[in-house]
Amino acid sequence: MSPSTPAPSPEAQLDIFATATRIALSDEKYRSYMLSGKIGGMYYSPRGQEFVAASVAAHLRRDDYVVTTYRGLHDQVAKGVPLRDLWAEYLGKAAGTCGGKGGPMHVTAPEYGLMVTTGVVGAGLPIANGLGLSAQMRGTDQVTVVNFGDGASNIGAFHEALNLASVWRLPVVFVCQNNRYAEYTPLREGTSVESIATRAAGYSMPGVTVDGNDPIAMYQVAGDAIGRARRGEGPTLLEAMTFRFHGHVMGDQQGYMPKEELAAAMANDPLPRFRAQLIESGAATVEQIEAVEAAAAAEVADAAEFAFDAPLPDPAELTTDVYAEGAAA
């Protein structure tokens, strides 16, 4: 069934491109610092998956909710978390969204609707139901979007969450960012269905598979799903087909992935492809695009400089938010 949401306007297309550019440049700079030894830690690059997040977020309000995973930079940026705050958190600084305690795998920024970044595969799905139930009980039209990978569709929390969301008609959009690998395992070796979206039928909700690297197609199916949830018509499962360019985790040599598969995916990088499409279709001029790219580069450079210069948390904060205050003896 064709989506009912119209294609985004030229202005909206340029905004989606701008969001994806900010994501890609943030990722590239962060990885460059890790490769140079300037920073350390764990990092899960979303490079190649930018448009899934950017196209979905184009329909979200600031008070809508997003739940994401440890591979969540693109979802965090797309939801509107300021880059300075985000970079400071990634670097463990006091100016970060969680005071430096979350790091890349546990970012939250409730004031921007980013409610959870979970390091546990599939753990965000039932949490998203709780957020959706909260909106339903309060009588708001807020929507919750929960992002997860194809590997998470094979654990119990996925099935439990979809079942309950359908029973209670919760305003939740389940977005499976299917990058075709569950950590180091190809999709075909660990998943019993060819399309994860077909599992939606077992829970009486719409299931749609879409090219997640096509910003316009992604925008349209996301618009249908988010509109349906906002109208109180219940949940939707979206399967966004995409590809990760840099392995499961920073340092992963991707030996399990056929070289020709990776080369083909990177040659079809959705960011320069959409850039060319914007120009060819007349949605944006070269000058407009170059201005967007320059602004994004300046914002990322500023955020990185801010984060490196920001102070570390006060050691006195070590037990803050860890132990209950005033607990009875």
mmCIF file of N, CA and C in Angstrom, residues 1-7 220-221 223-224 231:
data_model
loop_
_atom_site.group_PDB
_atom_site.id
_atom_site.type_symbol
_atom_site.label_atom_id
_atom_site.label_comp_id
_atom_site.label_asym_id
_atom_site.label_seq_id
_atom_site.Cartn_x
_atom_site.Cartn_y
_atom_site.Cartn_z
ATOM 1 N N MET A 1 0.844 -1.189 0.000
ATOM 2 C CA MET A 1 0.000 0.000 0.000
ATOM 3 C C MET A 1 0.886 1.248 0.000
ATOM 4 N N SER A 2 0.584 2.178 -0.890
ATOM 5 C CA SER A 2 1.370 3.408 -0.984
ATOM 6 C C SER A 2 1.122 4.287 0.232
ATOM 7 N N PRO A 3 2.146 4.993 0.700
ATOM 8 C CA PRO A 3 1.946 5.882 1.848
ATOM 9 C C PRO A 3 1.037 7.046 1.494
ATOM 10 N N SER A 4 0.277 7.514 2.473
ATOM 11 C CA SER A 4 -0.613 8.653 2.255
ATOM 12 C C SER A 4 0.074 9.982 2.525
ATOM 13 N N THR A 5 1.192 9.936 3.258
ATOM 14 C CA THR A 5 1.946 11.161 3.533
ATOM 15 C C THR A 5 2.613 11.636 2.245
ATOM 16 N N PRO A 6 2.411 12.885 1.858
ATOM 17 C CA PRO A 6 3.051 13.376 0.626
ATOM 18 C C PRO A 6 4.560 13.480 0.778
ATOM 19 N N ALA A 7 5.247 13.519 -0.328
ATOM 20 C CA ALA A 7 6.702 13.715 -0.303
ATOM 21 C C ALA A 7 7.026 15.040 0.377
ATOM 22 N N GLN A 220 7.963 9.427 4.113
ATOM 23 C CA GLN A 220 6.547 9.162 3.860
ATOM 24 C C GLN A 220 5.998 8.046 4.752
ATOM 25 N N VAL A 221 6.714 6.946 4.885
ATOM 26 C CA VAL A 221 6.185 5.862 5.719
ATOM 27 C C VAL A 221 6.224 6.260 7.194
ATOM 28 N N GLY A 223 5.806 9.301 8.283
ATOM 29 C CA GLY A 223 4.680 10.209 8.455
ATOM 30 C C GLY A 223 3.377 9.470 8.665
ATOM 31 N N ASP A 224 3.170 8.394 7.907
ATOM 32 C CA ASP A 224 1.958 7.585 8.089
ATOM 33 C C ASP A 224 1.915 6.980 9.482
ATOM 34 N N ARG A 231 -3.070 10.021 16.185
ATOM 35 C CA ARG A 231 -4.539 10.016 16.148
ATOM 36 C C ARG A 231 -5.144 8.967 17.078
#
